[in-house]
Coordinates of C-alpha atoms in Angstrom, one line a residue:
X133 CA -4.2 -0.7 -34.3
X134 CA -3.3 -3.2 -31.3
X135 CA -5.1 -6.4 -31.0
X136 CA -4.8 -6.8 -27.8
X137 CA -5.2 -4.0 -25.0
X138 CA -3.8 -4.3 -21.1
X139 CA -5.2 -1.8 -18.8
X140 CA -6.1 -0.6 -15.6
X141 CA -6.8 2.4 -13.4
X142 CA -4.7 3.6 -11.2
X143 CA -4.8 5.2 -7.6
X144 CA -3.2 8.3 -8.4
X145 CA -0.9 9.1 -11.9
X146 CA 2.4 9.1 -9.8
X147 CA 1.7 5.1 -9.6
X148 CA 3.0 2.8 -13.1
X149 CA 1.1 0.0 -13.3
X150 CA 3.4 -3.1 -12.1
X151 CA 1.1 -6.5 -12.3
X152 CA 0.1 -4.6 -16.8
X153 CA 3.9 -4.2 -17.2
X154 CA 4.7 -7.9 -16.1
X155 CA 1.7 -9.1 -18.2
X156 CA 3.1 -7.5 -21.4
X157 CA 6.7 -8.7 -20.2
X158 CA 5.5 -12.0 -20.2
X159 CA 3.7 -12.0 -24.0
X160 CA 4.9 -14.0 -26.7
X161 CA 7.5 -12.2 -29.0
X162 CA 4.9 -12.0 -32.0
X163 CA 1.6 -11.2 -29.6
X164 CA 3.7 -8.2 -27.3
X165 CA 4.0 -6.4 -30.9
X166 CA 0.6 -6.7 -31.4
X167 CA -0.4 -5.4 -27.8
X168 CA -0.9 -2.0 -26.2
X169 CA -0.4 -0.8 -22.3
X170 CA -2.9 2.2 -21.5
X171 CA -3.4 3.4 -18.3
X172 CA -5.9 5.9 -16.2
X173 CA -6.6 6.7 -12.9
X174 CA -9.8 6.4 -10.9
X175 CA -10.0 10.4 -11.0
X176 CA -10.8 10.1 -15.0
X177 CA -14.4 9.7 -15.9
X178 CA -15.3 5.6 -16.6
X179 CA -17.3 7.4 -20.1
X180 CA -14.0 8.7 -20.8
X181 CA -12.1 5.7 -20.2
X182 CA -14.7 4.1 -22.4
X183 CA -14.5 6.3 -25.4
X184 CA -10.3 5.9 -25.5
X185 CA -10.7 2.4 -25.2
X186 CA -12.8 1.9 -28.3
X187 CA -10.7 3.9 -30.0
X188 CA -8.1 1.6 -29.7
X189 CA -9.6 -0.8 -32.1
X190 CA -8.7 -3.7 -30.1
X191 CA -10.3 -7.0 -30.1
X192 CA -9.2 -8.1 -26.8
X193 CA -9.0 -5.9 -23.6
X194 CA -7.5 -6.9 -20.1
X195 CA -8.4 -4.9 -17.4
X196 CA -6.2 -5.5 -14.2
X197 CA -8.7 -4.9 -11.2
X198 CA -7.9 -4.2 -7.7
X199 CA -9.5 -2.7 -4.1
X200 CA -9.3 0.9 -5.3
X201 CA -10.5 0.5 -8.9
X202 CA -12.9 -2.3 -9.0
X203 CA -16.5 -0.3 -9.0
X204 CA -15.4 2.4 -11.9
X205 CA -14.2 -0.8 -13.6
X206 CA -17.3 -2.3 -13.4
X207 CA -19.0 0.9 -14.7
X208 CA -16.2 0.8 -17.6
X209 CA -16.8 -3.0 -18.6
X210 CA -20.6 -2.5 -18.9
X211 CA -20.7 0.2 -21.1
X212 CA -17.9 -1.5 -23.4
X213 CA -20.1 -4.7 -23.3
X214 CA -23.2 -2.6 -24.6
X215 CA -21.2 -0.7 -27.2
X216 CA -19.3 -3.1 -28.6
X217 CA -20.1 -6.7 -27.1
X218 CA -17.9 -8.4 -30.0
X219 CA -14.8 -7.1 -28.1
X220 CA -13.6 -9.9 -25.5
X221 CA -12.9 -8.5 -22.2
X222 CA -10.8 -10.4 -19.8
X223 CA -10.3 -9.7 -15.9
X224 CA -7.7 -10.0 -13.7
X225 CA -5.9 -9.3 -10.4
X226 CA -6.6 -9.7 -6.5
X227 CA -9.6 -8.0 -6.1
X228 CA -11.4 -10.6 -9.0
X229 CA -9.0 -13.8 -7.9
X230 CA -11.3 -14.4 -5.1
X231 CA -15.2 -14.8 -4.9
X232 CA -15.3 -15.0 -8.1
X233 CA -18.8 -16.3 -8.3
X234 CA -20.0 -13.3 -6.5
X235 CA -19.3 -10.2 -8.5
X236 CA -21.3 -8.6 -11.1
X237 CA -17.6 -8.1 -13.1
X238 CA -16.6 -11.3 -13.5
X239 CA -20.4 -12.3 -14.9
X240 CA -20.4 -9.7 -17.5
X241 CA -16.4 -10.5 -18.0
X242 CA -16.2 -13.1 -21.2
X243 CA -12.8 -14.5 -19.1
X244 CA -11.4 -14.4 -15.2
X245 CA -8.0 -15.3 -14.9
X246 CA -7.3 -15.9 -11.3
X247 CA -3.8 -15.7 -9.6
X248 CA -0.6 -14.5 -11.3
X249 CA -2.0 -13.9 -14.9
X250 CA 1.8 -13.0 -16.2
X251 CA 2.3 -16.0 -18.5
X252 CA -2.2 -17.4 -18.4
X253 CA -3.0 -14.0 -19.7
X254 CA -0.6 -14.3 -23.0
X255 CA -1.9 -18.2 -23.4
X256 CA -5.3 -16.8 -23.3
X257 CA -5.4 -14.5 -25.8
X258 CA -3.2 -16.7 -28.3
X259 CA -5.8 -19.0 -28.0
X260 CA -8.6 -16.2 -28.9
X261 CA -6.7 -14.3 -31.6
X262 CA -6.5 -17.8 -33.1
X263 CA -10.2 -18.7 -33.1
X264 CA -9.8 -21.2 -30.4
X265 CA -12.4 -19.9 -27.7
X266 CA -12.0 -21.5 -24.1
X267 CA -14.7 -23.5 -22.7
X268 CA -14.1 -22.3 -19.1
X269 CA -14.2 -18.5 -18.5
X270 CA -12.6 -18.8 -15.4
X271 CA -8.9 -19.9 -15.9
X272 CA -6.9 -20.8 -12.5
X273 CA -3.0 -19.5 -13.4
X274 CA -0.6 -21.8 -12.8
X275 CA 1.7 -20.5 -10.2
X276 CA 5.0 -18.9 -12.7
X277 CA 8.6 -19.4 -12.1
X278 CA 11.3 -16.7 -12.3
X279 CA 13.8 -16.9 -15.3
X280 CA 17.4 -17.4 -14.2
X281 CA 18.4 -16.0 -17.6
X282 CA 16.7 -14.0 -20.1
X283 CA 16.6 -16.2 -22.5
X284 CA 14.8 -18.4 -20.5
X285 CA 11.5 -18.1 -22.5
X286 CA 9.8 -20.6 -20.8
X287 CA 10.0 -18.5 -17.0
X288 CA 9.3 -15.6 -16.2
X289 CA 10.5 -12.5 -17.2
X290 CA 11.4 -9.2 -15.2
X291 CA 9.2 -6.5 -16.7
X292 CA 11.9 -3.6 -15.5
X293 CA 12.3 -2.0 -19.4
X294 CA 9.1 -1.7 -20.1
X295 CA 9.2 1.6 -17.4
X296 CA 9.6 4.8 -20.1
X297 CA 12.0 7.8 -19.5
X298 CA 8.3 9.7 -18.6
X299 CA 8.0 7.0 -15.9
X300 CA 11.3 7.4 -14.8
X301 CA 11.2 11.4 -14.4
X302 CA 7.7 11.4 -12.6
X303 CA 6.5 8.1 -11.4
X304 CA 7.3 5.9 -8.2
X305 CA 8.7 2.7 -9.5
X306 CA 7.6 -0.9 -8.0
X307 CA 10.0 -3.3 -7.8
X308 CA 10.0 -6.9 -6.3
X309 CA 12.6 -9.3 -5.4
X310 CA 10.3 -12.0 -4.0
X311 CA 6.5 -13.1 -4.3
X312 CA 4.4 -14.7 -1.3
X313 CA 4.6 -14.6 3.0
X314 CA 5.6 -16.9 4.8
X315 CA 3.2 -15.8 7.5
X316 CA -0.5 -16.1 8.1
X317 CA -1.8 -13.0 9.1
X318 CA -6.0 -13.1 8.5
X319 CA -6.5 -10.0 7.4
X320 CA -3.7 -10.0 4.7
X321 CA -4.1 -11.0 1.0
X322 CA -0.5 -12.0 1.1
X323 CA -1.8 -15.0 3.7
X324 CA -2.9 -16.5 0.8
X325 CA 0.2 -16.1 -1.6
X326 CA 2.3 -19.2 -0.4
X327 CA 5.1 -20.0 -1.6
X328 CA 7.7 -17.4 -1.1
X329 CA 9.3 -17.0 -4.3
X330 CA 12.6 -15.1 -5.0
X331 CA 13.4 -13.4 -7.8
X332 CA 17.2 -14.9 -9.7
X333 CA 19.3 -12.6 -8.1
X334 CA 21.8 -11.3 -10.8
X335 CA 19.4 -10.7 -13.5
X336 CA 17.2 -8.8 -10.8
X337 CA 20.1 -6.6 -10.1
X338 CA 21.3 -6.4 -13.7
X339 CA 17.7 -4.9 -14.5
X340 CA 18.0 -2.3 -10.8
X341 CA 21.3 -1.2 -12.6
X342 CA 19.8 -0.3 -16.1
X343 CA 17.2 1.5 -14.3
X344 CA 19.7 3.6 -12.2
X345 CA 21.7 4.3 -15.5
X346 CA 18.5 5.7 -17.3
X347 CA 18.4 7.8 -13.9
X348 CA 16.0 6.0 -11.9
X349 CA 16.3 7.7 -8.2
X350 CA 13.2 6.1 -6.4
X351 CA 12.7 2.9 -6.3
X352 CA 9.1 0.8 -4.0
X353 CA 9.4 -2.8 -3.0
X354 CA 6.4 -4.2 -3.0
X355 CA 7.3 -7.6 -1.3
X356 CA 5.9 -8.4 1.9
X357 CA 8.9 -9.5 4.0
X358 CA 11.8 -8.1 2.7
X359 CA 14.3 -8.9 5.5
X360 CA 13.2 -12.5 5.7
X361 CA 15.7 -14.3 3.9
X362 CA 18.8 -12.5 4.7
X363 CA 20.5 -13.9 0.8
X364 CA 18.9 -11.5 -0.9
X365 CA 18.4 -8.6 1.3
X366 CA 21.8 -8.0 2.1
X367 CA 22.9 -7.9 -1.5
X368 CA 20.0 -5.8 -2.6
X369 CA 20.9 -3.7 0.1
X370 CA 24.6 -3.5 -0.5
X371 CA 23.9 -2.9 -4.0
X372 CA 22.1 0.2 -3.3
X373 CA 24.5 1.7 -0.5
X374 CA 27.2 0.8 -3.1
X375 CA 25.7 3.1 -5.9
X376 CA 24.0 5.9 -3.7
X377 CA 23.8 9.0 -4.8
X378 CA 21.9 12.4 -3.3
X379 CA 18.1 11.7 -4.4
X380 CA 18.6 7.9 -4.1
X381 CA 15.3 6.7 -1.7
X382 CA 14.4 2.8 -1.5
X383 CA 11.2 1.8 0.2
X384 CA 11.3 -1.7 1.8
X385 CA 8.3 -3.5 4.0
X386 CA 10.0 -5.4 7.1
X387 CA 9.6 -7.6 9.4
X388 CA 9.6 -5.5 12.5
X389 CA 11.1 -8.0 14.7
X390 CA 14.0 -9.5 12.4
X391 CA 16.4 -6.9 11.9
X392 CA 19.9 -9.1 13.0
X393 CA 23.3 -7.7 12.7
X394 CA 24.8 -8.2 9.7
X395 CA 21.8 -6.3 8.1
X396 CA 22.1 -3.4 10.9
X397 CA 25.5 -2.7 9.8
X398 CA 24.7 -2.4 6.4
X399 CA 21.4 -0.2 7.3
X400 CA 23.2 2.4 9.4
X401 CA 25.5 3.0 6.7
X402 CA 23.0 4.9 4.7
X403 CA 22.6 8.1 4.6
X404 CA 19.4 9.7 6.5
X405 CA 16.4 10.0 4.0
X406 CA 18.0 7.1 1.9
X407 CA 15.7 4.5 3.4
X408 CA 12.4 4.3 4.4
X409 CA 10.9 1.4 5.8
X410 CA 6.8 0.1 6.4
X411 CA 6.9 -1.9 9.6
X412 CA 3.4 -3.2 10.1
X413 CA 3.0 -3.8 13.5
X414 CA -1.0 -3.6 13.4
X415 CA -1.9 -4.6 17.0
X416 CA 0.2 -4.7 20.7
X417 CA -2.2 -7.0 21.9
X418 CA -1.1 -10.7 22.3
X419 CA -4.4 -12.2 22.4
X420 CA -5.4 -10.7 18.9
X421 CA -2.8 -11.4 17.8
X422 CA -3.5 -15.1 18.0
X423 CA -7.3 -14.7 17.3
X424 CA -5.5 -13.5 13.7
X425 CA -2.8 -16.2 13.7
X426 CA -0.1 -13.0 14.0
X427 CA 3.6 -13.7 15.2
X428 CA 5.5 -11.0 16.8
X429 CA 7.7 -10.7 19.4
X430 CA 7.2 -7.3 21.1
X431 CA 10.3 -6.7 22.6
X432 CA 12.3 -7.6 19.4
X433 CA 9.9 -5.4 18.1
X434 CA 10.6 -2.2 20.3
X435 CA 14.2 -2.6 20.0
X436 CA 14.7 -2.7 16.3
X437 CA 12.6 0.2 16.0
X438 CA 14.3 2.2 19.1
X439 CA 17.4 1.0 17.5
X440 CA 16.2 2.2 13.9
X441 CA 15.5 5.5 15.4
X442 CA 18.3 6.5 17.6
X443 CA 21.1 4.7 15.2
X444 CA 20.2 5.1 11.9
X445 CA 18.9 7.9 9.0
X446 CA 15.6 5.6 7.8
X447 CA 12.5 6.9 8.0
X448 CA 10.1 4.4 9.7
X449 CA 6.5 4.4 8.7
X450 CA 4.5 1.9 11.2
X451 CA 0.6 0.5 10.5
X452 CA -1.9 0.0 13.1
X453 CA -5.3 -1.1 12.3
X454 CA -8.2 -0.3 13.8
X455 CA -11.2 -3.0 14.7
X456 CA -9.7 -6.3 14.6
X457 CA -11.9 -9.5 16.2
X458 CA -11.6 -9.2 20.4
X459 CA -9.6 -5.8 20.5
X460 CA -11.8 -2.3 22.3
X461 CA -10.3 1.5 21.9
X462 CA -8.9 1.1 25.4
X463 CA -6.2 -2.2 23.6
X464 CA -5.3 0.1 20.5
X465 CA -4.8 2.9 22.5
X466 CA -2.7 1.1 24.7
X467 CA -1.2 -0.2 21.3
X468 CA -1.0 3.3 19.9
X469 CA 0.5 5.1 22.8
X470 CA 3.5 2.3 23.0
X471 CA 4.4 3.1 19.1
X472 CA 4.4 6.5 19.8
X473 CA 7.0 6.2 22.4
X474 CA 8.8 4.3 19.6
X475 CA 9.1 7.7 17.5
X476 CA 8.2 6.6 14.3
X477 CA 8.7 9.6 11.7
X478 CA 4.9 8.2 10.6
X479 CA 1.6 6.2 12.3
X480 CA -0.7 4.7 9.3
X481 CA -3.7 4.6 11.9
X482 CA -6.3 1.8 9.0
X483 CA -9.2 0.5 9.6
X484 CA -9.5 -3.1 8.9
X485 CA -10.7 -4.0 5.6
X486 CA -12.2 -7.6 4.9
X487 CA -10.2 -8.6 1.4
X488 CA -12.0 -10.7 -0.9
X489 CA -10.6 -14.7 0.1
X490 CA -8.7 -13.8 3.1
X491 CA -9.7 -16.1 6.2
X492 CA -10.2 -12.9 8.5
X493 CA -14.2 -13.8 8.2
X494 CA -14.4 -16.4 10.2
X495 CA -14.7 -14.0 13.3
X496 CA -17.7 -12.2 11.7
X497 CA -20.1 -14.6 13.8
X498 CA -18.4 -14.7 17.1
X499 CA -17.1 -11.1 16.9
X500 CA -20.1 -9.4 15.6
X501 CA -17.9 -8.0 12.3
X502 CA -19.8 -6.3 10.4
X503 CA -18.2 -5.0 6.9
X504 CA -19.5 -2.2 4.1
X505 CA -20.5 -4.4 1.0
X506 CA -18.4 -1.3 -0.9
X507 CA -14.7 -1.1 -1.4
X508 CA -12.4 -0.9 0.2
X509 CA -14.7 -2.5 2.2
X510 CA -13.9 -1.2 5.8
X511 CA -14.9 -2.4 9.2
X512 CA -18.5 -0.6 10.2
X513 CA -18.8 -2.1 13.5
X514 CA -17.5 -5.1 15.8
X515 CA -18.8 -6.5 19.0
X516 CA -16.5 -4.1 21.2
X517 CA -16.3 -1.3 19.4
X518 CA -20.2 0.5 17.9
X519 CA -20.9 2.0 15.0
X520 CA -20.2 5.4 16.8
X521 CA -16.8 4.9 18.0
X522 CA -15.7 3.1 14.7
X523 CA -16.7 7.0 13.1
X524 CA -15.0 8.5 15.6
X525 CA -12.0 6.5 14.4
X526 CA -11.9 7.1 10.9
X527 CA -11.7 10.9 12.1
X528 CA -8.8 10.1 14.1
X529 CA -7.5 8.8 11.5
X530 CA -7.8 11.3 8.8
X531 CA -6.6 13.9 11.3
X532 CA -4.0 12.4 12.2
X533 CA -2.6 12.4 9.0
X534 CA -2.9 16.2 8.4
X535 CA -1.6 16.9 11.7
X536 CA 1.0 14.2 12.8
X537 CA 1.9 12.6 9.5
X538 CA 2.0 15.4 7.4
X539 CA 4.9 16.6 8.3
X540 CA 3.6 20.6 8.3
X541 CA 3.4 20.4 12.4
X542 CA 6.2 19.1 13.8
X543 CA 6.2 20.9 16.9
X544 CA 2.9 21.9 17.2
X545 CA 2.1 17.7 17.1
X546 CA 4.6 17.2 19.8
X547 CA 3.1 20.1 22.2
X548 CA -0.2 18.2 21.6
X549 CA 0.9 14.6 22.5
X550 CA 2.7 15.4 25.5
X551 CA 0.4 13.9 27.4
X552 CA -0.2 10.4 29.8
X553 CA -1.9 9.0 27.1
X554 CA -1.1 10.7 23.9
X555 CA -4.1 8.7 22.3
X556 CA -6.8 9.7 24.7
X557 CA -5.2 13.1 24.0
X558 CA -5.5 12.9 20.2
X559 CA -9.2 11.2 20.4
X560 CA -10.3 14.5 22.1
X561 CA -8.5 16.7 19.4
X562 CA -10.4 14.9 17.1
X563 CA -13.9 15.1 18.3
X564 CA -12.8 19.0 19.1
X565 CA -11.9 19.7 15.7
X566 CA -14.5 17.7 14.1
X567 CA -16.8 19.9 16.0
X568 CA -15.5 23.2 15.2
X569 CA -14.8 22.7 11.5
X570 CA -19.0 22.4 11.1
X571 CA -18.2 18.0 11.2
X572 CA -15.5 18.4 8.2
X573 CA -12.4 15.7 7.7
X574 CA -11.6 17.3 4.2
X575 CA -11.0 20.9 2.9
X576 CA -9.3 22.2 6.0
X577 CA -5.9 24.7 4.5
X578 CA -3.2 24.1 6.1
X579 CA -3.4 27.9 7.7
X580 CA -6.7 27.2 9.0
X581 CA -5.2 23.8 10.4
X582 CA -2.5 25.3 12.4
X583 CA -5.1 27.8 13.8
X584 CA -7.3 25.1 15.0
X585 CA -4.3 24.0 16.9
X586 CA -3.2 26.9 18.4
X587 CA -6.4 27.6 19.7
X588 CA -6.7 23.9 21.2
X589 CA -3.3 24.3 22.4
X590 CA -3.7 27.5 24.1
X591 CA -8.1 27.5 25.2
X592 CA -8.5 23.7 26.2
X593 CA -4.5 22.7 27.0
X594 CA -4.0 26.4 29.0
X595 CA 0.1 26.3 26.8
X596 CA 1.0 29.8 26.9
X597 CA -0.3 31.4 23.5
X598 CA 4.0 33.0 23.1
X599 CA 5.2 29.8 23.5
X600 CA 2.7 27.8 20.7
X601 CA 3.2 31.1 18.2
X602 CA 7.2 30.1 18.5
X603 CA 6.5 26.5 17.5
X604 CA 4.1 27.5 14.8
X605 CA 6.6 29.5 13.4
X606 CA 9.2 27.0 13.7
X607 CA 7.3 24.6 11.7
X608 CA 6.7 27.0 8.9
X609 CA 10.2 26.8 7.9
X610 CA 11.7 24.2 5.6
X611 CA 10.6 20.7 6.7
X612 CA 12.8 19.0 9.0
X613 CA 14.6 15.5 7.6
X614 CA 12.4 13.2 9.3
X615 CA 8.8 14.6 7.6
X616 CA 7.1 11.6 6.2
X617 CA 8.5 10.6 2.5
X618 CA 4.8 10.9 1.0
X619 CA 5.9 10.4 -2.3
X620 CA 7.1 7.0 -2.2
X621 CA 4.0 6.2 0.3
X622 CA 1.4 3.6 -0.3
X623 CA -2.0 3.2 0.9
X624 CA -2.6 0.8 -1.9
X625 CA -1.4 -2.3 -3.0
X626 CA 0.1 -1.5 -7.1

């Protein structure tokens, strides 16, 4: 039986726990054989959770807590405390890093460990499995550094073989090639994750090798600015376009507005479908943009992406966000209709979440933001934009991505946005469908979808009912290239 247990609960199966795998990388020799990675998703029942986790026998558990799983955790914790309140349970991650003081999981935890746990967490548990208990149950991590070597023992190692063959075949796998932003962006966590770090290049691509030997095909960066320091994105990317295959796809987040030459001749090299890219343009609007402390120059901005689209095979996925401090529906319309135009393959339309520690609150006062107390916790209101319209949002939303960035109505979505405004547009296919579904935003089969539409299309737009019945049955053949990737998509951080 292990002594020591790391696990967490995932969003969905499809996603391997990254931050467990670089704590059990990062274990001393003789404590990693006496340790045990389980993971579950937040679909499993927290009693269930509970009973495998006794099981285990362990007499330390570490629980990696984000956004998505922090309530069943909670639920998971307590019953493990009642049951067996000898076992030491310790807490990590983002969603725990910040505010500590103010959640009920880090007051029933017996230890927080707060920033990048990968080496505290191993020191921590040496220390208990020895009988030398810690004074202070909340340990501030020292920020790690990267091994240049892997025998460098004393830095940190990549976590890249710890991914099993069953990973491999059926799992999107995170990778990272740098830590931090450079950027200051209010509403992001990575704000607050200062320095940018990168990871020793040749053992980082030593490691992307082994995992395309073992037949590895998709592959998720998780670092914020990939394309900011041009030394290690050209090589990464080289690397890649060097050992492509059919089935290769590598998801990158970019800066939408630094995309110079020497990486655009590497880009449109690829073939289409090799690449996607999450540009996170979030708001058009110049003066929220500095309310937020956001850099971005717009017309960089449109050209890389027009560029992007007209030059090249990557699939672009773009973020807005809905309800930031000084900006009404009539700004993110504006906002939405100019991406549009820009012919993104996929529109992430989220609503604004405050994330525990990140400066984004200090326009709660003057802005009238007003937050649910629950995760993810999303905007509920703001001084320009009520309760009402913030719903009517959150439908827009969720439609949008079963109509637009589904990828099942290509042609039908482009009959419905060709209009002046294609957000105005879209609002009123929202609070029309909303309507006629009996006020339902889940449940809705794809058939019954794509009769909704027609019959908007043909009763409120007056489109010829032969000429929609030609584009339904266009888009119910196989999916064109540029459908959204949705299995390398995020809507969570790993």
């Amino acid at each position: 039986m292990p002594d020591v247990v790391l696990t967490t609960l995932n969003a969905k199966y499809i996603h391997a726990a990254f931050g467990l795998r670089y704590l059990m990388a990062n274990l001393p020799d003789a404590l990693r054989a006496r340790t045990d990675l389980r993971e579950f998703d937040i679909n499993q029942r927290p009693i269930d959770i509970v009973e495998h986790l006794l099981a285990t026998g362990a007499k330390i558990i570490g629980f990696g807590v984000y956004i998505w799983n922090t309530e069943p955790t909670l639920k998971i914790v307590q019953d493990i405390k009642r049951l067996r309140p000898d076992i030491v349970v310790v807490v990590g991650g983002p969603e725990v890093s910040y505010e500590t003081d103010q959640q009920p999981l880090c007051a029933i935890a017996d230890y927080v460990v707060r920033g990048e746990a990968d080496v505290a967490f191993g020191t921590l548990c040496e220390q208990l499995l020895s009988g030398r208990r810690p004074l202070m149950r909340v340990i501030d991590a020292e920020l790690p550094e990267f091994a240049s070597a892997p025998d460098d023992s004393a830095s940190l190692q990549l976590p890249y073989d710890l991914y099993t063959d069953a990973d491999l075949a059926s799992r999107v796998l995170y990778v990272e090639a740098s830590r931090g932003c450079p950027f200051k962006c209010e509403f992001c966590l990575s704000s607050l994750d200062v320095p940018v770090r990168n990871v020793p290049l040749e053992p980082f691509l030593a490691q992307m090798q082994s995992l395309l030997d073992r037949g590895a095909r998709q592959f998720k960066f998780v670092d914020r600015t990939f394309n900011l320091n041009l030394k290690m994105s050209l090589p990464i990317l080289r690397f890649f376009l060097e050992r492509y295959s059919p089935g290769l796809f590598v998801h990158f987040e970019m800066i939408p507005d630094r995309l110079p030459e020497p990486l655009r001749e590497l880009i449109e090299q690829f073939p289409e479908g090799a690449l996607q890219f999450e540009v996170g343009i979030q708001t058009f609007n110049p003066e929220v943009e500095k309310l937020i402390s956001r850099r971005q120059d717009h017309a960089k901005l449109m050209e890389n992406l027009t560029w992007l689209r007209e030059k090249t095979g990557v699939h672009v996925h773009a973020d807005l966000i809905v309800g930031l401090p000084g900006e009404d529906l009539d700004s993110f319309g504006c906002g939405f209709d100019q991406l549009v135009k820009l012919r993104p393959q996929e529109i992430q339309v989220g609503m604004l979440k405050r994330l525990r520690g990140t400066p984004i609150c200090r326009h709660d006062a003057e802005w009238d933001m007003v937050y649910s107390p629950h995760p993810p916790y999303e905007i509920l209101r703001t001084k320009l934009v009520s309760f009402e319209q913030m719903q009517r949002m959150r439908r827009f939303s969720r439609y949008w991505d079963l109509v637009a960035n589904s990828g099942n109505f290509v042609r039908l979505t482009q009959m419905l946005l060709d209009a002046t405004s294609p957000f105005i547009r879209f609002l009123d296919f929202s609070d029309w469908l909303y309507a006629r579904t009996g006020q339902r935003t889940h449940g809705i089969a794809r058939h019954d979808l794509s009769m909704f539409l027609k019959t908007y299309l043909v009763d409120i737009l007056q489109i010829e009912a032969a000429q929609v019945d030609v584009a339904m049955n266009l888009d119910q053949r196989p999916k064109r290239n540029d459908a959204p990737k949705r299995q390398a998509q995020h809507l969570s951080t790993p």
